PDB file of C-alpha atoms in Angstrom:
ATOM      1  CA  MET P   1      37.822 -46.644  48.694  1.00 46.00           C
ATOM      2  CA  ALA P   2      41.079 -49.487  48.549  1.00 51.00           C
ATOM      3  CA  LEU P   3      40.423 -52.415  46.305  1.00 79.00           C
ATOM      4  CA  ARG P   4      40.387 -55.560  47.202  1.00 90.00           C
ATOM      5  CA  ASN P   5      44.365 -56.972  47.535  1.00 91.00           C
ATOM      6  CA  ARG P   6      44.435 -58.308  43.607  1.00 90.00           C
ATOM      7  CA  ARG P   7      46.462 -61.834  44.609  1.00 91.00           C
ATOM      8  CA  ALA P   8      43.781 -62.403  47.133  1.00 93.00           C
ATOM      9  CA  ALA P   9      40.680 -61.751  45.299  1.00 91.00           C
ATOM     10  CA  SER P  10      41.773 -64.240  42.427  1.00 92.00           C
ATOM     11  CA  LEU P  11      42.503 -66.844  44.734  1.00 93.00           C
ATOM     12  CA  PRO P  12      39.878 -69.318  44.968  1.00 94.00           C
ATOM     13  CA  ALA P  13      37.600 -69.546  48.425  1.00 96.00           C
ATOM     14  CA  LYS P  14      37.987 -73.390  48.557  1.00 96.00           C
ATOM     15  CA  LEU P  15      41.869 -72.411  48.843  1.00 95.00           C
ATOM     16  CA  SER P  16      41.727 -69.521  51.407  1.00 97.00           C
ATOM     17  CA  ARG P  17      44.259 -69.991  53.900  1.00 97.00           C
ATOM     18  CA  SER P  18      43.327 -67.028  56.228  1.00 98.00           C
ATOM     19  CA  TRP P  19      39.885 -66.078  57.185  1.00 98.00           C
ATOM     20  CA  LEU P  20      40.259 -62.599  58.608  1.00 98.00           C
ATOM     21  CA  LEU P  21      36.946 -61.390  60.980  1.00 98.00           C
ATOM     22  CA  VAL P  22      36.132 -57.732  60.934  1.00 98.00           C
ATOM     23  CA  ASN P  23      33.910 -56.095  63.081  1.00 98.00           C
ATOM     24  CA  ALA P  24      30.667 -54.861  60.982  1.00 98.00           C
ATOM     25  CA  ALA P  25      30.074 -52.015  63.359  1.00 98.00           C
ATOM     26  CA  LYS P  26      33.180 -50.096  62.535  1.00 97.00           C
ATOM     27  CA  PRO P  27      33.345 -49.636  58.753  1.00 97.00           C
ATOM     28  CA  GLU P  28      36.048 -47.233  58.662  1.00 97.00           C
ATOM     29  CA  THR P  29      38.280 -50.594  59.140  1.00 96.00           C
ATOM     30  CA  TYR P  30      36.935 -52.446  55.903  1.00 97.00           C
ATOM     31  CA  ALA P  31      38.859 -50.930  53.396  1.00 96.00           C
ATOM     32  CA  ALA P  32      42.281 -52.088  55.198  1.00 96.00           C
ATOM     33  CA  ALA P  33      40.987 -55.740  55.933  1.00 97.00           C
ATOM     34  CA  LEU P  34      40.259 -55.892  52.104  1.00 97.00           C
ATOM     35  CA  ALA P  35      43.725 -54.177  51.383  1.00 96.00           C
ATOM     36  CA  SER P  36      45.480 -56.752  53.424  1.00 97.00           C
ATOM     37  CA  GLU P  37      46.953 -60.258  52.756  1.00 96.00           C
ATOM     38  CA  ALA P  38      44.158 -62.186  54.164  1.00 97.00           C
ATOM     39  CA  ASP P  39      42.993 -64.894  51.592  1.00 97.00           C
ATOM     40  CA  SER P  40      39.157 -64.254  52.587  1.00 98.00           C
ATOM     41  CA  VAL P  41      37.944 -61.130  54.427  1.00 98.00           C
ATOM     42  CA  ILE P  42      34.583 -61.718  56.595  1.00 98.00           C
ATOM     43  CA  PHE P  43      32.515 -58.520  57.368  1.00 98.00           C
ATOM     44  CA  ASP P  44      31.246 -59.812  61.210  1.00 98.00           C
ATOM     45  CA  MET P  45      27.603 -58.943  62.077  1.00 98.00           C
ATOM     46  CA  GLU P  46      27.250 -61.618  64.750  1.00 97.00           C
ATOM     47  CA  ALA P  47      29.563 -62.001  67.795  1.00 92.00           C
ATOM     48  CA  ALA P  48      31.241 -58.788  67.305  1.00 93.00           C
ATOM     49  CA  VAL P  49      28.316 -56.647  67.457  1.00 97.00           C
ATOM     50  CA  PRO P  50      25.875 -55.736  69.806  1.00 97.00           C
ATOM     51  CA  ASP P  51      22.094 -56.626  69.544  1.00 97.00           C
ATOM     52  CA  GLY P  52      21.486 -52.989  69.703  1.00 97.00           C
ATOM     53  CA  ALA P  53      23.776 -52.008  66.988  1.00 97.00           C
ATOM     54  CA  LYS P  54      23.204 -55.272  64.570  1.00 98.00           C
ATOM     55  CA  ALA P  55      20.854 -52.636  62.180  1.00 98.00           C
ATOM     56  CA  ALA P  56      23.553 -49.834  61.931  1.00 98.00           C
ATOM     57  CA  ALA P  57      26.268 -52.736  61.301  1.00 98.00           C
ATOM     58  CA  ARG P  58      23.924 -54.497  58.683  1.00 98.00           C
ATOM     59  CA  ASP P  59      23.480 -51.130  57.123  1.00 98.00           C
ATOM     60  CA  ALA P  60      27.309 -49.973  56.714  1.00 98.00           C
ATOM     61  CA  VAL P  61      27.943 -53.758  55.052  1.00 98.00           C
ATOM     62  CA  VAL P  62      25.228 -53.692  52.691  1.00 98.00           C
ATOM     63  CA  GLU P  63      26.516 -49.872  51.618  1.00 97.00           C
ATOM     64  CA  ALA P  64      29.726 -51.386  51.455  1.00 97.00           C
ATOM     65  CA  LEU P  65      29.118 -54.526  49.194  1.00 97.00           C
ATOM     66  CA  ASN P  66      26.728 -52.230  46.939  1.00 97.00           C
ATOM     67  CA  SER P  67      29.739 -49.705  46.464  1.00 95.00           C
ATOM     68  CA  GLY P  68      32.310 -52.039  44.674  1.00 94.00           C
ATOM     69  CA  MET P  69      33.590 -54.165  47.764  1.00 96.00           C
ATOM     70  CA  THR P  70      33.511 -57.592  47.907  1.00 96.00           C
ATOM     71  CA  ALA P  71      33.513 -60.162  51.120  1.00 98.00           C
ATOM     72  CA  TRP P  72      31.752 -62.876  53.017  1.00 98.00           C
ATOM     73  CA  VAL P  73      29.603 -61.795  55.688  1.00 98.00           C
ATOM     74  CA  ARG P  74      28.917 -63.390  59.201  1.00 98.00           C
ATOM     75  CA  VAL P  75      25.266 -63.517  60.098  1.00 98.00           C
ATOM     76  CA  ASN P  76      23.351 -63.993  62.651  1.00 98.00           C
ATOM     77  CA  GLY P  77      22.113 -67.952  64.087  1.00 97.00           C
ATOM     78  CA  ILE P  78      19.024 -69.107  62.217  1.00 97.00           C
ATOM     79  CA  GLU P  79      17.617 -69.040  66.030  1.00 96.00           C
ATOM     80  CA  THR P  80      17.922 -65.508  66.579  1.00 97.00           C
ATOM     81  CA  GLU P  81      15.708 -62.920  65.430  1.00 96.00           C
ATOM     82  CA  PHE P  82      18.207 -61.090  63.165  1.00 98.00           C
ATOM     83  CA  TRP P  83      19.046 -63.921  60.654  1.00 98.00           C
ATOM     84  CA  ALA P  84      16.076 -63.609  58.245  1.00 98.00           C
ATOM     85  CA  GLU P  85      16.801 -59.545  57.963  1.00 98.00           C
ATOM     86  CA  ASP P  86      20.433 -60.349  57.770  1.00 98.00           C
ATOM     87  CA  LEU P  87      19.643 -62.770  54.633  1.00 98.00           C
ATOM     88  CA  ALA P  88      17.200 -60.288  52.981  1.00 98.00           C
ATOM     89  CA  ALA P  89      19.647 -57.561  53.062  1.00 98.00           C
ATOM     90  CA  LEU P  90      22.526 -59.516  51.712  1.00 98.00           C
ATOM     91  CA  SER P  91      20.250 -61.258  49.137  1.00 96.00           C
ATOM     92  CA  ARG P  92      20.464 -57.901  46.987  1.00 94.00           C
ATOM     93  CA  THR P  93      23.857 -57.063  47.616  1.00 97.00           C
ATOM     94  CA  LYS P  94      26.446 -56.785  44.452  1.00 96.00           C
ATOM     95  CA  GLY P  95      29.721 -57.956  46.179  1.00 96.00           C
ATOM     96  CA  LEU P  96      28.517 -60.617  48.607  1.00 98.00           C
ATOM     97  CA  ARG P  97      30.883 -63.570  48.072  1.00 97.00           C
ATOM     98  CA  GLY P  98      29.443 -65.588  50.283  1.00 98.00           C
ATOM     99  CA  VAL P  99      27.787 -65.641  54.074  1.00 98.00           C
ATOM    100  CA  MET P 100      29.054 -67.644  57.313  1.00 98.00           C
ATOM    101  CA  LEU P 101      26.025 -69.079  59.262  1.00 98.00           C
ATOM    102  CA  ALA P 102      26.902 -68.864  62.703  1.00 98.00           C
ATOM    103  CA  MET P 103      26.002 -71.959  65.192  1.00 98.00           C
ATOM    104  CA  THR P 104      25.420 -74.109  63.013  1.00 98.00           C
ATOM    105  CA  GLU P 105      23.562 -77.458  64.204  1.00 98.00           C
ATOM    106  CA  LYS P 106      21.577 -79.018  61.772  1.00 98.00           C
ATOM    107  CA  PRO P 107      22.056 -79.694  57.867  1.00 98.00           C
ATOM    108  CA  GLU P 108      18.908 -77.940  56.923  1.00 98.00           C
ATOM    109  CA  GLN P 109      19.962 -74.634  58.760  1.00 98.00           C
ATOM    110  CA  VAL P 110      22.441 -74.272  56.115  1.00 98.00           C
ATOM    111  CA  THR P 111      19.810 -75.191  53.051  1.00 97.00           C
ATOM    112  CA  TYR P 112      17.469 -72.659  54.263  1.00 98.00           C
ATOM    113  CA  THR P 113      20.114 -69.946  54.443  1.00 98.00           C
ATOM    114  CA  ALA P 114      20.995 -70.555  50.879  1.00 98.00           C
ATOM    115  CA  MET P 115      17.744 -70.841  50.020  1.00 97.00           C
ATOM    116  CA  ARG P 116      17.342 -66.981  50.937  1.00 97.00           C
ATOM    117  CA  LEU P 117      20.166 -65.969  48.980  1.00 98.00           C
ATOM    118  CA  GLN P 118      20.811 -65.816  45.675  1.00 96.00           C
ATOM    119  CA  ALA P 119      21.381 -69.046  43.671  1.00 95.00           C
ATOM    120  CA  GLY P 120      25.005 -70.187  43.796  1.00 95.00           C
ATOM    121  CA  THR P 121      25.811 -68.390  46.800  1.00 97.00           C
ATOM    122  CA  PRO P 122      28.296 -70.626  49.304  1.00 97.00           C
ATOM    123  CA  VAL P 123      27.378 -71.004  53.031  1.00 98.00           C
ATOM    124  CA  LEU P 124      30.318 -71.923  54.935  1.00 98.00           C
ATOM    125  CA  ALA P 125      28.694 -73.821  58.010  1.00 98.00           C
ATOM    126  CA  LEU P 126      30.551 -72.151  61.501  1.00 98.00           C
ATOM    127  CA  ILE P 127      30.269 -75.139  64.318  1.00 98.00           C
ATOM    128  CA  GLU P 128      30.051 -73.900  67.303  1.00 98.00           C
ATOM    129  CA  SER P 129      28.784 -76.540  69.524  1.00 98.00           C
ATOM    130  CA  ALA P 130      28.935 -80.171  71.030  1.00 98.00           C
ATOM    131  CA  VAL P 131      25.494 -80.744  68.905  1.00 98.00           C
ATOM    132  CA  GLY P 132      27.139 -79.218  65.752  1.00 98.00           C
ATOM    133  CA  ILE P 133      30.330 -81.333  65.746  1.00 98.00           C
ATOM    134  CA  GLU P 134      27.922 -84.709  66.586  1.00 98.00           C
ATOM    135  CA  ASN P 135      26.334 -83.169  63.142  1.00 98.00           C
ATOM    136  CA  ALA P 136      29.266 -82.112  61.484  1.00 98.00           C
ATOM    137  CA  THR P 137      29.173 -85.325  58.857  1.00 98.00           C
ATOM    138  CA  ALA P 138      25.166 -84.331  57.693  1.00 98.00           C
ATOM    139  CA  ILE P 139      26.162 -80.583  57.725  1.00 98.00           C
ATOM    140  CA  ALA P 140      29.128 -81.188  55.621  1.00 98.00           C
ATOM    141  CA  SER P 141      26.665 -83.326  53.159  1.00 97.00           C
ATOM    142  CA  ALA P 142      23.698 -80.523  53.118  1.00 97.00           C
ATOM    143  CA  PRO P 143      23.080 -78.495  49.513  1.00 96.00           C
ATOM    144  CA  GLY P 144      24.305 -75.598  50.159  1.00 96.00           C
ATOM    145  CA  THR P 145      27.362 -76.445  52.336  1.00 98.00           C
ATOM    146  CA  PHE P 146      30.690 -74.695  50.700  1.00 98.00           C
ATOM    147  CA  ARG P 147      33.056 -75.223  53.669  1.00 98.00           C
ATOM    148  CA  LEU P 148      33.172 -76.055  57.555  1.00 98.00           C
ATOM    149  CA  ALA P 149      34.688 -73.892  60.123  1.00 98.00           C
ATOM    150  CA  PHE P 150      35.114 -74.062  63.533  1.00 98.00           C
ATOM    151  CA  GLY P 151      34.060 -71.627  66.218  1.00 98.00           C
ATOM    152  CA  THR P 152      36.586 -73.214  68.720  1.00 98.00           C
ATOM    153  CA  ASN P 153      35.776 -70.427  72.005  1.00 96.00           C
ATOM    154  CA  ASP P 154      31.498 -71.118  71.940  1.00 97.00           C
ATOM    155  CA  PHE P 155      32.784 -75.073  71.369  1.00 98.00           C
ATOM    156  CA  ARG P 156      34.982 -74.430  74.478  1.00 98.00           C
ATOM    157  CA  LYS P 157      31.768 -72.706  76.658  1.00 97.00           C
ATOM    158  CA  ASP P 158      29.449 -75.323  75.454  1.00 98.00           C
ATOM    159  CA  THR P 159      31.811 -78.094  76.615  1.00 98.00           C
ATOM    160  CA  GLY P 160      33.628 -77.178  78.953  1.00 98.00           C
ATOM    161  CA  VAL P 161      37.254 -78.687  77.151  1.00 97.00           C
ATOM    162  CA  SER P 162      40.501 -76.487  77.019  1.00 97.00           C
ATOM    163  CA  GLU P 163      42.240 -74.988  74.995  1.00 95.00           C
ATOM    164  CA  ASP P 164      44.980 -77.771  74.975  1.00 96.00           C
ATOM    165  CA  PRO P 165      45.329 -79.402  71.414  1.00 96.00           C
ATOM    166  CA  LEU P 166      44.298 -82.775  72.991  1.00 97.00           C
ATOM    167  CA  ALA P 167      41.338 -81.290  74.345  1.00 97.00           C
ATOM    168  CA  LEU P 168      40.039 -80.096  70.992  1.00 98.00           C
ATOM    169  CA  ALA P 169      41.288 -82.952  68.694  1.00 98.00           C
ATOM    170  CA  TYR P 170      38.082 -85.001  68.539  1.00 98.00           C
ATOM    171  CA  ALA P 171      36.225 -81.755  67.297  1.00 98.00           C
ATOM    172  CA  ARG P 172      38.850 -81.105  64.936  1.00 98.00           C
ATOM    173  CA  GLY P 173      39.002 -84.463  63.550  1.00 98.00           C
ATOM    174  CA  LYS P 174      34.979 -84.946  63.797  1.00 98.00           C
ATOM    175  CA  LEU P 175      34.924 -81.578  61.018  1.00 98.00           C
ATOM    176  CA  VAL P 176      38.133 -82.936  59.130  1.00 98.00           C
ATOM    177  CA  VAL P 177      36.594 -86.416  58.423  1.00 98.00           C
ATOM    178  CA  ALA P 178      32.860 -85.019  57.788  1.00 98.00           C
ATOM    179  CA  SER P 179      34.486 -82.722  55.222  1.00 98.00           C
ATOM    180  CA  ARG P 180      36.219 -85.386  53.321  1.00 97.00           C
ATOM    181  CA  VAL P 181      33.077 -87.303  53.299  1.00 98.00           C
ATOM    182  CA  GLY P 182      30.898 -84.572  52.153  1.00 98.00           C
ATOM    183  CA  LYS P 183      33.540 -83.648  49.383  1.00 97.00           C
ATOM    184  CA  LEU P 184      34.143 -80.418  50.645  1.00 98.00           C
ATOM    185  CA  PRO P 185      37.668 -78.233  50.804  1.00 96.00           C
ATOM    186  CA  GLY P 186      39.805 -78.353  53.977  1.00 97.00           C
ATOM    187  CA  ALA P 187      37.843 -77.234  57.166  1.00 98.00           C
ATOM    188  CA  ILE P 188      38.611 -74.115  58.406  1.00 98.00           C
ATOM    189  CA  ASP P 189      40.308 -74.160  62.028  1.00 98.00           C
ATOM    190  CA  GLY P 190      39.323 -71.340  64.939  1.00 98.00           C
ATOM    191  CA  PRO P 191      41.439 -68.665  65.879  1.00 97.00           C
ATOM    192  CA  ALA P 192      44.470 -67.639  67.841  1.00 96.00           C
ATOM    193  CA  ALA P 193      44.179 -65.280  70.638  1.00 93.00           C
ATOM    194  CA  PRO P 194      43.792 -61.571  69.519  1.00 91.00           C
ATOM    195  CA  ALA P 195      46.720 -60.628  70.798  1.00 92.00           C
ATOM    196  CA  ALA P 196      48.778 -63.555  70.014  1.00 95.00           C
ATOM    197  CA  ALA P 197      52.544 -63.057  69.595  1.00 96.00           C
ATOM    198  CA  PRO P 198      53.693 -64.246  65.904  1.00 96.00           C
ATOM    199  CA  ASP P 199      55.463 -67.815  67.199  1.00 96.00           C
ATOM    200  CA  GLU P 200      52.216 -68.203  68.791  1.00 97.00           C
ATOM    201  CA  VAL P 201      50.401 -68.030  65.576  1.00 97.00           C
ATOM    202  CA  LEU P 202      52.559 -70.178  63.575  1.00 97.00           C
ATOM    203  CA  THR P 203      52.550 -72.538  66.997  1.00 97.00           C
ATOM    204  CA  ALA P 204      48.476 -72.697  66.644  1.00 97.00           C
ATOM    205  CA  CYS P 205      48.972 -73.191  62.802  1.00 97.00           C
ATOM    206  CA  GLN P 206      51.205 -76.500  63.347  1.00 97.00           C
ATOM    207  CA  THR P 207      48.324 -77.869  65.163  1.00 97.00           C
ATOM    208  CA  THR P 208      45.776 -76.624  62.688  1.00 98.00           C
ATOM    209  CA  ALA P 209      47.776 -78.459  59.875  1.00 96.00           C
ATOM    210  CA  SER P 210      48.672 -81.396  61.573  1.00 97.00           C
ATOM    211  CA  MET P 211      44.879 -82.306  62.306  1.00 97.00           C
ATOM    212  CA  GLY P 212      44.143 -81.524  58.390  1.00 96.00           C
ATOM    213  CA  MET P 213      42.541 -78.553  58.519  1.00 98.00           C
ATOM    214  CA  THR P 214      43.472 -76.115  55.879  1.00 97.00           C
ATOM    215  CA  GLY P 215      41.971 -72.632  56.807  1.00 98.00           C
ATOM    216  CA  LYS P 216      42.265 -70.425  59.866  1.00 98.00           C
ATOM    217  CA  LEU P 217      40.046 -67.539  61.145  1.00 98.00           C
ATOM    218  CA  CYS P 218      41.898 -64.513  62.194  1.00 98.00           C
ATOM    219  CA  LEU P 219      40.774 -62.121  64.717  1.00 96.00           C
ATOM    220  CA  SER P 220      43.492 -59.591  63.744  1.00 95.00           C
ATOM    221  CA  VAL P 221      45.116 -58.295  60.562  1.00 96.00           C
ATOM    222  CA  ALA P 222      48.458 -58.628  62.240  1.00 96.00           C
ATOM    223  CA  GLN P 223      48.141 -62.317  62.222  1.00 96.00           C
ATOM    224  CA  VAL P 224      47.073 -62.785  58.456  1.00 97.00           C
ATOM    225  CA  GLU P 225      50.689 -63.137  57.166  1.00 96.00           C
ATOM    226  CA  ASP P 226      51.772 -65.450  59.951  1.00 97.00           C
ATOM    227  CA  VAL P 227      48.700 -67.835  59.159  1.00 98.00           C
ATOM    228  CA  ASN P 228      49.043 -68.000  55.409  1.00 97.00           C
ATOM    229  CA  ARG P 229      53.042 -68.620  56.148  1.00 95.00           C
ATOM    230  CA  GLY P 230      51.620 -71.155  58.539  1.00 96.00           C
ATOM    231  CA  LEU P 231      49.083 -72.926  56.397  1.00 96.00           C
ATOM    232  CA  SER P 232      51.587 -73.130  53.057  1.00 90.00           C
ATOM    233  CA  PRO P 233      53.559 -75.665  52.130  1.00 81.00           C
ATOM    234  CA  SER P 234      57.031 -75.314  53.610  1.00 74.00           C
ATOM    235  CA  THR P 235      60.386 -74.677  52.307  1.00 78.00           C
ATOM    236  CA  ASP P 236      61.689 -78.032  52.744  1.00 80.00           C
ATOM    237  CA  GLU P 237      58.179 -79.806  51.103  1.00 80.00           C
ATOM    238  CA  LEU P 238      58.632 -77.042  48.122  1.00 76.00           C
ATOM    239  CA  SER P 239      62.050 -78.361  47.616  1.00 83.00           C
ATOM    240  CA  TRP P 240      61.240 -82.238  48.009  1.00 85.00           C
ATOM    241  CA  ALA P 241      58.170 -81.617  45.456  1.00 79.00           C
ATOM    242  CA  HIS P 242      61.146 -79.747  42.913  1.00 79.00           C
ATOM    243  CA  GLU P 243      63.177 -82.742  43.098  1.00 82.00           C
ATOM    244  CA  MET P 244      60.194 -85.272  42.941  1.00 82.00           C
ATOM    245  CA  LEU P 245      58.794 -83.653  40.046  1.00 86.00           C
ATOM    246  CA  GLU P 246      62.230 -82.964  37.981  1.00 81.00           C
ATOM    247  CA  ALA P 247      62.851 -86.382  38.577  1.00 82.00           C
ATOM    248  CA  HIS P 248      60.026 -87.989  37.426  1.00 83.00           C
ATOM    249  CA  ALA P 249      60.196 -85.343  34.117  1.00 85.00           C
ATOM    250  CA  ALA P 250      63.280 -86.939  33.468  1.00 84.00           C
ATOM    251  CA  GLY P 251      62.317 -90.474  33.299  1.00 82.00           C
ATOM    252  CA  ALA P 252      62.432 -91.822  36.779  1.00 82.00           C
ATOM    253  CA  SER P 253      61.585 -95.296  37.134  1.00 77.00           C
ATOM    254  CA  ILE P 254      58.859 -96.264  39.661  1.00 77.00           C
ATOM    255  CA  GLY P 255      60.671 -97.743  42.522  1.00 74.00           C
ATOM    256  CA  ASP P 256      57.902 -99.115  44.491  1.00 79.00           C
ATOM    257  CA  GLY P 257      54.416 -99.175  45.479  1.00 77.00           C
ATOM    258  CA  SER P 258      54.904 -95.839  47.279  1.00 85.00           C
ATOM    259  CA  TYR P 259      55.898 -93.916  44.283  1.00 84.00           C
ATOM    260  CA  LEU P 260      52.747 -92.848  42.477  1.00 85.00           C
ATOM    261  CA  PRO P 261      51.366 -91.559  45.783  1.00 86.00           C
ATOM    262  CA  ARG P 262      54.220 -89.677  46.211  1.00 85.00           C
ATOM    263  CA  LEU P 263      54.124 -88.184  42.980  1.00 87.00           C
ATOM    264  CA  ALA P 264      50.435 -86.909  43.693  1.00 85.00           C
ATOM    265  CA  ARG P 265      52.054 -85.637  46.568  1.00 84.00           C
ATOM    266  CA  ALA P 266      54.445 -83.325  45.207  1.00 84.00           C
ATOM    267  CA  GLN P 267      51.883 -82.331  42.297  1.00 85.00           C
ATOM    268  CA  LYS P 268      49.751 -81.423  45.128  1.00 85.00           C
ATOM    269  CA  ILE P 269      52.084 -79.549  46.503  1.00 82.00           C
ATOM    270  CA  ALA P 270      53.218 -77.588  43.659  1.00 79.00           C
ATOM    271  CA  ASP P 271      49.512 -77.012  42.750  1.00 80.00           C
ATOM    272  CA  LEU P 272      49.161 -75.042  46.317  1.00 80.00           C
ATOM    273  CA  ALA P 273      52.456 -73.377  45.810  1.00 75.00           C
ATOM    274  CA  ASP P 274      51.958 -71.826  42.327  1.00 79.00           C
ATOM    275  CA  SER P 275      48.340 -71.149  43.863  1.00 75.00           C
ATOM    276  CA  TYR P 276      50.072 -68.920  47.009  1.00 80.00           C
ATOM    277  CA  GLY P 277      52.214 -67.541  44.718  1.00 76.00           C
ATOM    278  CA  LEU P 278      55.209 -69.438  45.647  1.00 75.00           C
ATOM    279  CA  TRP P 279      56.801 -71.398  43.372  1.00 58.00           C
ATOM    280  CA  ASN P 280      58.521 -69.141  41.841  1.00 58.00           C
ATOM    281  CA  ALA P 281      59.097 -67.064  44.178  1.00 49.00           C
TER     282      ALA P 281
END
């Protein structure tokens, strides 16, 4: 059995850029996903699995998490008949890193989910509807909420908006502001299309980053490294941060009121680059 990618395993989930969704009904794909460069891996027991196959997929996930694998798991929504069974099974596993709650629309849904798991298990609230977006601030502040994620495809189905970044800007902005109010790590954006080319993935990441989101769901392992690159500090940012921090260490004087904010940004870039293994690369 392949072990989790060591770099990714050591990265705190609050800094995860790429969140790779893996069909829970295909256990033969688990090992390759865990060995990939994905910062976080999610075994998907919800959208990827038809109702008739959910019990078998759940059993496969439980076996994997009790046999040395570690991963997040997307569980079915609280309004479904599968939610309670998903949580009861996962609460006894050894390798569960956290759960993603599908179709989160109310803050208490996160809290009820967290209460059925081992104490301290983080819950990633996947917001996929207009109701969820409007309740995002309350969801972000709910006990148990670890991070917010945007289910773009289901949100578009619910609202009828297009995939144009402008059409989705309000929803993305709402998640970013809610995350800040709730003192959560940056929000996670929805995925690029499964067959998107590398340049399309990088363009999508530009939209993600420009909106203030810091992670992105992935539907294909082939997109993981492009997402990691697209959501990491750029070469220009790294060079600027290096120069800023070196000048400060050498005794640069505070020129104006922008100096300390720029210094803080440089340090943040350096910290992120160090976490991602880029600072001395």
